[in-house]
């Protein structure tokens, strides 16, 4: 069985949705199709939710009406017959009546998450109806029946697998099983989500749960590129990556994949293929256990990083110092990304600063703390890059003009990470493109 995921731009226009229907029907065998919301919808829902949390109902209603108009014109182009146009109209009305009900009530975090879920719920329903109009053998399988996260917001893979088994058994005769990306239930059984870009993660969790033959992530670009195409002009697609390499790139900012996508697929060695909906013939990227030897494969950048320098109040770091530091971060459930130590100080980075004040307060009891915000981690990934001759020389030569705040080598075989102030991010990516990939 295959799991095929289509992102927002792949379903963002009626003609694209129709093309996906062709693509899916032409793919042999039974498959699960995971859909995102239409492009722009989740951003609009976030804006509506933010207005409602602030109590600005008028601004929220304006956004809701704009979105509703967009869906109304979408369905007139998607469906052919008057009968299906009417069904589409009813569907859209029902969703927008519900959104306005949510808006009119006591709007809290729970209603916000319910609002965010509407994007995937409506896109899958519209797609399903489109397949019905074309008499294609398909069913909707609601993600809220099986996708769940625990109290730490971690997906419950075993439970997901257990729930999916009987559901899929009952759909054995169906060619195309459509489900929603991104949305799930949390440990309170409320509607929740897997964070922005989470549809990739849904596909990978499902692929792992059913031990699929392959997980395919269909998007608007021909695979994982060697550098961020939003920042750097000349980039090229990479044909093969290992799970480890792809995982590091996703975690450190390659937006094509949700940061956690690779983890479940890797656990069960299910290959992940990245494909371009706009150019089906392009080979894309295959992510598997197979190693290929090129030293420099790709770079990615993750913004919004805070660097924390913690200097022991004693001159030299006593043993137990690092333990005390780590325990504080653990207590506030704040993961540490990069770390570098010297005899008198330790520098580390975090990307979740919600509890930073409390953390600093506790650290101050036995150390001096300095904070630098607006930092970016640039991660350089390649085959055993961490222990190859001449690699650091090439990187530092390329970045001779850039003040580097931290470097991490040897933490992983496949990755060298550097920390720069975000104002140098673009320059860093451009100069690495020239210096290590010879692209002007
Ligand atoms: P989708 O809506 O299909 O989930 P996304 O916008 O989340 O699509 O991801 C695809 C985008 O990721 C591309 O259009 C591209 O701009 C961006 N991107 C960032 N880094 C990379 C990279 N290294 N390789 C490919 N795409 C990347
Ligand atoms: N629709 C969600 C988002 O925009 C999930 C996704 O597209 O993967 O973040
Ligand atoms: Mg995405």
CSV table of C-alpha atoms and ligand atoms in Angstrom, one decimal, residues 5-10 36 197 200 218-221 223-230 253-257 299-300, ligand 1:
chain,number,residue,atom,x,y,z
A,5,UNK,CA,0.3,13.2,0.7
A,6,UNK,CA,-0.6,16.4,-1.3
A,7,UNK,CA,0.2,19.8,0.2
A,8,UNK,CA,-1.7,23.0,0.1
A,9,UNK,CA,-0.5,24.3,-3.3
A,10,UNK,CA,-1.2,20.8,-4.8
A,36,UNK,CA,-3.7,19.4,3.5
A,197,UNK,CA,3.1,21.7,8.1
A,200,UNK,CA,3.7,15.5,6.1
A,218,UNK,CA,3.7,15.6,-3.3
A,219,UNK,CA,4.5,19.3,-3.3
A,220,UNK,CA,5.3,22.3,-5.5
A,221,UNK,CA,9.0,21.5,-6.0
A,223,UNK,CA,12.3,17.2,-4.2
A,224,UNK,CA,14.7,18.3,-1.5
A,225,UNK,CA,17.1,20.9,-2.9
A,226,UNK,CA,20.7,21.5,-1.9
A,227,UNK,CA,19.9,24.9,-0.4
A,228,UNK,CA,16.8,26.9,0.5
A,229,UNK,CA,15.3,28.0,-2.8
A,230,UNK,CA,13.4,30.8,-1.1
A,253,UNK,CA,14.5,24.2,8.6
A,254,UNK,CA,14.1,22.6,5.2
A,255,UNK,CA,10.4,23.6,4.9
A,256,UNK,CA,9.6,21.0,2.4
A,257,UNK,CA,9.2,18.5,5.3
A,299,UNK,CA,22.3,23.1,3.8
A,300,UNK,CA,19.2,24.3,5.7
B,1,LIG,P1,3.3,22.0,0.9
B,1,LIG,O1,2.2,23.0,0.9
B,1,LIG,O2,3.2,21.1,-0.3
B,1,LIG,O3,3.4,21.2,2.2
B,1,LIG,P2,5.5,23.6,1.6
B,1,LIG,O4,5.4,25.0,1.3
B,1,LIG,O5,5.3,23.2,3.0
B,1,LIG,O6,4.6,22.7,0.6
B,1,LIG,O7,7.0,23.0,1.2
B,1,LIG,C1,7.5,23.2,-0.1
B,1,LIG,C2,8.4,24.4,-0.1
B,1,LIG,O8,9.5,24.2,0.7
B,1,LIG,C3,9.0,24.7,-1.4
B,1,LIG,O9,8.1,25.5,-2.3
B,1,LIG,C4,10.3,25.5,-1.1
B,1,LIG,O10,10.1,26.9,-1.2
B,1,LIG,C5,10.5,25.2,0.4
B,1,LIG,N1,11.8,24.7,0.7
B,1,LIG,C6,12.6,25.2,1.7
B,1,LIG,N2,13.8,24.5,1.8
B,1,LIG,C7,13.7,23.6,0.8
B,1,LIG,C8,14.7,22.6,0.3
B,1,LIG,N3,15.9,22.5,0.8
B,1,LIG,N4,14.3,21.9,-0.8
B,1,LIG,C9,13.1,22.0,-1.3
B,1,LIG,N5,12.2,22.9,-0.9
B,1,LIG,C10,12.5,23.7,0.1
